[in-house]
Amino acid sequence: MDLGLKGKVALVTACSGGMGRNIALALAAEGAHVALFARSRDKLEALAADIERLHGVHALPCPGDMREAADADRLAATLEREFGGLDVAVLNTGRAPVPLRATVDETDGERWDAAYRTQLWGAIQIAQRVHPLMGAAGPGRIIAVTSASVQQPMPHHALSTVFRAGVTAYLKHLANELGARGITVNCVAPALIETPHRTGVAAYTAEQAQARKKMNVLQRMGSQEEVCAAVVFLASRQAGFITGSTLRLDGGMVGTLF
């Protein structure tokens, strides 16, 4: 199936590793040119080289911190200068501070501030600057990676859940205001996804992984590939009548009807 992404320009934030990196590769595999935004120049340059070698599209490293206004401004200027606009923006963010704690134990204001700036304010700053670049030459797509914990809070995830809920609310407002310009705005909300640790080893012990598998009706962990496929679908031509929505990838963990 032709997803209509060949030759489009896509931005992926927080993409120097993990899920963001995989999303950038998945969009490039569909023929999209990709702008890569994260703090690590070396990792971005290596990823850009991999993308161009594997998929023959243009990959542009854009080092910067989405929490910093000057870096967000520079990113928008670079996108306009290098590509003349933007078709797809994937707002991926970093993790909340570790270690994870029970909500009643989250009393450190610095941790709350760090989570706010990383997971909510950074996404807002990028969205504010990139949506004006969309819609002139065709439909635009804004997709945020949030968490299914927004709809069913998971233990010890308060720092993440609170601000990703904020991202969900912000994107719902954007969807209402940008639809007339042909821009769709949606969230992908994963949970219980197999995520390699930065060292390359599994993020969970065997016992932890088994416990997490029991939290959903499919009795397994989700894959990075499945999350990437959801993002690519929402970026596609075929998803053009979906906006203001959240697509959960949680193996049935969330038990609500809606």
Tab-separated table of C-alpha atoms in Angstrom:
chain	number	residue	atom	x	y	z
A	1	MET	CA	0.000	0.000	0.000
A	2	ASP	CA	1.278	3.451	-0.931
A	3	LEU	CA	1.040	5.572	2.218
A	4	GLY	CA	1.675	8.807	0.362
A	5	LEU	CA	4.848	9.615	2.300
A	6	LYS	CA	7.385	9.459	-0.514
A	7	GLY	CA	9.092	12.818	-0.850
A	8	LYS	CA	7.391	14.271	2.232
A	9	VAL	CA	9.416	15.997	4.949
A	10	ALA	CA	9.143	14.592	8.473
A	11	LEU	CA	10.591	15.853	11.739
A	12	VAL	CA	11.262	13.450	14.608
A	13	THR	CA	12.311	14.809	17.999
A	14	ALA	CA	14.276	13.001	20.719
A	15	CYS	CA	15.471	10.575	18.066
A	16	SER	CA	19.108	9.910	18.970
A	17	GLY	CA	18.130	6.444	20.244
A	18	GLY	CA	15.293	4.156	21.247
A	19	MET	CA	11.778	4.728	19.961
A	20	GLY	CA	12.534	8.065	18.310
A	21	ARG	CA	15.352	6.564	16.285
A	22	ASN	CA	13.147	3.681	15.162
A	23	ILE	CA	10.350	6.044	14.145
A	24	ALA	CA	12.756	8.080	12.016
A	25	LEU	CA	13.939	4.906	10.282
A	26	ALA	CA	10.353	3.766	9.694
A	27	LEU	CA	9.346	7.079	8.080
A	28	ALA	CA	12.464	7.022	5.902
A	29	ALA	CA	11.618	3.472	4.808
A	30	GLU	CA	8.382	4.899	3.364
A	31	GLY	CA	10.352	7.454	1.347
A	32	ALA	CA	10.094	10.495	3.623
A	33	HIS	CA	13.000	12.869	4.064
A	34	VAL	CA	13.695	13.282	7.764
A	35	ALA	CA	14.918	16.062	10.017
A	36	LEU	CA	16.467	14.638	13.171
A	37	PHE	CA	16.292	16.719	16.351
A	38	ALA	CA	17.988	15.732	19.612
A	39	ARG	CA	20.826	16.881	21.839
A	40	SER	CA	23.551	14.467	20.683
A	41	ARG	CA	25.174	15.668	17.458
A	42	ASP	CA	27.300	12.523	17.068
A	43	LYS	CA	24.320	10.184	17.371
A	44	LEU	CA	22.232	12.254	14.979
A	45	GLU	CA	24.984	12.304	12.370
A	46	ALA	CA	25.385	8.525	12.649
A	47	LEU	CA	21.626	8.028	12.314
A	48	ALA	CA	21.463	10.355	9.304
A	49	ALA	CA	24.219	8.368	7.597
A	50	ASP	CA	22.383	5.089	8.293
A	51	ILE	CA	19.105	6.471	6.930
A	52	GLU	CA	20.653	7.788	3.733
A	53	ARG	CA	22.545	4.550	3.158
A	54	LEU	CA	19.558	2.297	3.838
A	55	HIS	CA	16.725	4.282	2.277
A	56	GLY	CA	18.200	6.820	-0.147
A	57	VAL	CA	16.368	9.822	1.303
A	58	HIS	CA	17.765	13.030	2.711
A	59	ALA	CA	18.366	12.956	6.466
A	60	LEU	CA	19.284	16.208	8.177
A	61	PRO	CA	20.799	16.240	11.689
A	62	CYS	CA	19.498	19.216	13.701
A	63	PRO	CA	21.181	19.159	17.125
A	64	GLY	CA	19.317	20.968	19.869
A	65	ASP	CA	17.304	20.769	23.049
A	66	MET	CA	13.514	20.953	22.689
A	67	ARG	CA	13.306	22.544	26.147
A	68	GLU	CA	15.286	25.587	24.979
A	69	ALA	CA	13.460	28.333	23.064
A	70	ALA	CA	16.543	29.340	21.067
A	71	ASP	CA	17.070	25.767	19.878
A	72	ALA	CA	13.408	25.430	18.895
A	73	ASP	CA	13.639	28.704	16.953
A	74	ARG	CA	16.780	27.513	15.188
A	75	LEU	CA	15.087	24.220	14.274
A	76	ALA	CA	12.126	25.993	12.670
A	77	ALA	CA	14.443	28.279	10.701
A	78	THR	CA	16.480	25.295	9.513
A	79	LEU	CA	13.371	23.409	8.362
A	80	GLU	CA	12.166	26.410	6.376
A	81	ARG	CA	15.583	27.064	4.854
A	82	GLU	CA	16.489	23.460	4.002
A	83	PHE	CA	13.083	22.040	3.051
A	84	GLY	CA	10.795	25.012	2.478
A	85	GLY	CA	8.276	23.636	4.973
A	86	LEU	CA	7.218	20.528	6.840
A	87	ASP	CA	4.659	17.772	6.308
A	88	VAL	CA	4.950	15.572	9.400
A	89	ALA	CA	6.063	16.344	12.959
A	90	VAL	CA	6.533	13.506	15.438
A	91	LEU	CA	6.790	14.891	18.959
A	92	ASN	CA	8.720	12.280	20.875
A	93	THR	CA	10.136	13.244	24.286
A	94	GLY	CA	12.637	11.926	26.803
A	95	ARG	CA	11.836	9.985	29.940
A	96	ALA	CA	10.822	11.397	33.290
A	97	PRO	CA	13.519	11.478	36.016
A	98	VAL	CA	14.543	8.151	37.478
A	99	PRO	CA	14.207	6.237	39.713
A	100	LEU	CA	10.430	5.936	39.449
A	101	ARG	CA	8.658	6.579	42.751
A	102	ALA	CA	5.216	6.243	44.260
A	103	THR	CA	3.121	9.375	43.771
A	104	VAL	CA	3.090	10.242	47.483
A	105	ASP	CA	6.895	10.128	47.448
A	106	GLU	CA	7.227	12.571	44.543
A	107	THR	CA	7.898	15.614	46.724
A	108	ASP	CA	11.011	16.942	44.990
A	109	GLY	CA	10.147	20.102	43.052
A	110	GLU	CA	13.216	19.755	40.855
A	111	ARG	CA	12.007	16.370	39.598
A	112	TRP	CA	8.571	17.813	38.797
A	113	ASP	CA	10.129	20.738	36.975
A	114	ALA	CA	12.452	18.469	34.997
A	115	ALA	CA	9.545	16.223	33.966
A	116	TYR	CA	7.418	19.231	32.985
A	117	ARG	CA	10.118	20.757	30.807
A	118	THR	CA	11.097	17.453	29.196
A	119	GLN	CA	7.701	15.927	28.539
A	120	LEU	CA	5.258	18.825	28.201
A	121	TRP	CA	6.944	22.176	27.637
A	122	GLY	CA	9.424	20.784	25.112
A	123	ALA	CA	6.619	19.265	23.016
A	124	ILE	CA	4.632	22.521	23.181
A	125	GLN	CA	7.621	24.616	22.098
A	126	ILE	CA	8.250	22.472	19.021
A	127	ALA	CA	4.559	22.281	18.066
A	128	GLN	CA	4.228	26.065	18.337
A	129	ARG	CA	7.056	26.583	15.883
A	130	VAL	CA	6.434	23.855	13.312
A	131	HIS	CA	2.698	24.072	12.669
A	132	PRO	CA	3.102	27.386	10.780
A	133	LEU	CA	5.383	25.494	8.352
A	134	MET	CA	2.616	23.024	7.464
A	135	GLY	CA	-0.340	22.990	5.143
A	136	ALA	CA	0.838	25.213	2.303
A	137	ALA	CA	1.637	22.369	-0.116
A	138	GLY	CA	-0.710	19.717	1.247
A	139	PRO	CA	-2.050	18.200	4.447
A	140	GLY	CA	0.092	18.277	7.576
A	141	ARG	CA	0.415	15.744	10.362
A	142	ILE	CA	1.354	16.305	14.004
A	143	ILE	CA	1.753	13.143	16.098
A	144	ALA	CA	2.808	13.035	19.740
A	145	VAL	CA	4.103	9.920	21.465
A	146	THR	CA	2.459	9.862	24.893
A	147	SER	CA	1.526	6.867	27.073
A	148	ALA	CA	-1.479	4.645	27.726
A	149	SER	CA	-0.878	5.489	31.387
A	150	VAL	CA	-2.717	8.742	30.621
A	151	GLN	CA	-5.941	6.718	30.478
A	152	GLN	CA	-5.064	4.103	33.075
A	153	PRO	CA	-2.348	5.366	35.403
A	154	MET	CA	0.397	2.839	36.051
A	155	PRO	CA	2.096	2.546	39.458
A	156	HIS	CA	5.083	4.853	39.996
A	157	HIS	CA	4.450	6.754	36.738
A	158	ALA	CA	3.022	10.028	38.104
A	159	LEU	CA	5.812	12.233	36.710
A	160	SER	CA	5.201	10.812	33.254
A	161	THR	CA	1.413	10.481	33.363
A	162	VAL	CA	0.668	14.017	34.561
A	163	PHE	CA	2.594	15.772	31.812
A	164	ARG	CA	1.757	13.363	29.010
A	165	ALA	CA	-1.875	13.967	29.903
A	166	GLY	CA	-1.038	17.632	29.374
A	167	VAL	CA	0.375	16.862	25.924
A	168	THR	CA	-2.828	14.990	25.071
A	169	ALA	CA	-4.962	17.971	26.107
A	170	TYR	CA	-2.747	20.438	24.235
A	171	LEU	CA	-2.913	18.388	21.040
A	172	LYS	CA	-6.702	18.125	21.302
A	173	HIS	CA	-6.866	21.928	21.323
A	174	LEU	CA	-4.472	22.094	18.354
A	175	ALA	CA	-6.583	19.585	16.428
A	176	ASN	CA	-9.636	21.808	16.877
A	177	GLU	CA	-7.784	24.913	15.696
A	178	LEU	CA	-5.638	23.506	12.861
A	179	GLY	CA	-8.157	21.255	11.137
A	180	ALA	CA	-9.356	23.997	8.803
A	181	ARG	CA	-5.804	24.190	7.428
A	182	GLY	CA	-5.804	20.472	6.643
A	183	ILE	CA	-3.514	19.582	9.554
A	184	THR	CA	-4.385	16.508	11.605
A	185	VAL	CA	-3.193	16.241	15.208
A	186	ASN	CA	-3.138	12.924	17.068
A	187	CYS	CA	-1.407	10.957	19.819
A	188	VAL	CA	0.085	7.480	19.878
A	189	ALA	CA	-0.095	6.106	23.423
A	190	PRO	CA	2.075	3.027	23.991
A	191	ALA	CA	2.534	0.979	27.151
A	192	LEU	CA	4.337	-2.255	27.985
A	193	ILE	CA	6.655	-1.915	24.989
A	194	GLU	CA	9.891	-3.865	24.810
A	195	THR	CA	12.572	-1.193	25.153
A	196	PRO	CA	16.302	-1.928	25.088
A	197	HIS	CA	18.290	-0.079	27.729
A	198	ARG	CA	20.911	2.442	26.612
A	199	THR	CA	23.555	-0.185	27.257
A	200	GLY	CA	21.900	-2.526	24.764
A	201	VAL	CA	20.636	-4.968	27.384
A	202	ALA	CA	16.984	-5.510	28.258
A	203	ALA	CA	15.361	-2.741	30.288
A	204	TYR	CA	13.664	-5.245	32.626
A	205	THR	CA	14.726	-8.341	34.497
A	206	ALA	CA	13.054	-11.598	33.517
A	207	GLU	CA	10.768	-11.324	36.552
A	208	GLN	CA	9.815	-7.715	35.755
A	209	ALA	CA	9.129	-8.548	32.116
A	210	GLN	CA	6.897	-11.467	33.113
A	211	ALA	CA	4.926	-9.244	35.491
A	212	ARG	CA	4.437	-6.631	32.783
A	213	LYS	CA	3.192	-9.234	30.328
A	214	LYS	CA	0.433	-10.109	32.772
A	215	MET	CA	-0.783	-6.486	32.778
A	216	ASN	CA	-2.444	-6.821	29.350
A	217	VAL	CA	-4.852	-9.236	27.703
A	218	LEU	CA	-2.395	-10.324	24.998
A	219	GLN	CA	0.021	-11.541	27.691
A	220	ARG	CA	3.109	-10.219	25.914
A	221	MET	CA	5.163	-7.085	25.509
A	222	GLY	CA	4.589	-4.867	22.505
A	223	SER	CA	7.362	-4.286	19.973
A	224	GLN	CA	9.061	-1.133	18.790
A	225	GLU	CA	8.024	-2.083	15.255
A	226	GLU	CA	4.345	-2.030	16.269
A	227	VAL	CA	4.656	1.480	17.719
A	228	CYS	CA	6.469	2.712	14.610
A	229	ALA	CA	3.761	1.267	12.363
A	230	ALA	CA	1.098	3.196	14.281
A	231	VAL	CA	3.015	6.460	13.925
A	232	VAL	CA	3.603	5.896	10.214
A	233	PHE	CA	-0.090	5.145	9.693
A	234	LEU	CA	-1.163	8.390	11.384
A	235	ALA	CA	1.354	10.224	9.179
A	236	SER	CA	-0.086	8.626	6.043
A	237	ARG	CA	-2.542	9.851	3.431
A	238	GLN	CA	-4.963	7.130	4.538
A	239	ALA	CA	-5.251	8.643	8.042
A	240	GLY	CA	-6.437	11.987	6.729
A	241	PHE	CA	-9.856	11.854	8.443
A	242	ILE	CA	-8.461	11.044	11.891
A	243	THR	CA	-7.738	14.009	14.158
A	244	GLY	CA	-7.961	14.844	17.842
A	245	SER	CA	-7.619	11.134	18.629
A	246	THR	CA	-5.372	8.898	20.677
A	247	LEU	CA	-4.348	5.494	19.321
A	248	ARG	CA	-3.428	3.190	22.206
A	249	LEU	CA	-0.854	0.426	21.814
A	250	ASP	CA	-1.177	-1.314	25.154
A	251	GLY	CA	-2.172	-4.912	24.424
A	252	GLY	CA	-5.573	-4.215	25.980
A	253	MET	CA	-4.168	-2.975	29.298
A	254	VAL	CA	-6.627	-0.067	29.507
A	255	GLY	CA	-9.994	-1.474	30.466
A	256	THR	CA	-12.269	1.441	29.538
A	257	LEU	CA	-14.800	1.314	26.710
A	258	PHE	CA	-13.562	4.584	25.202
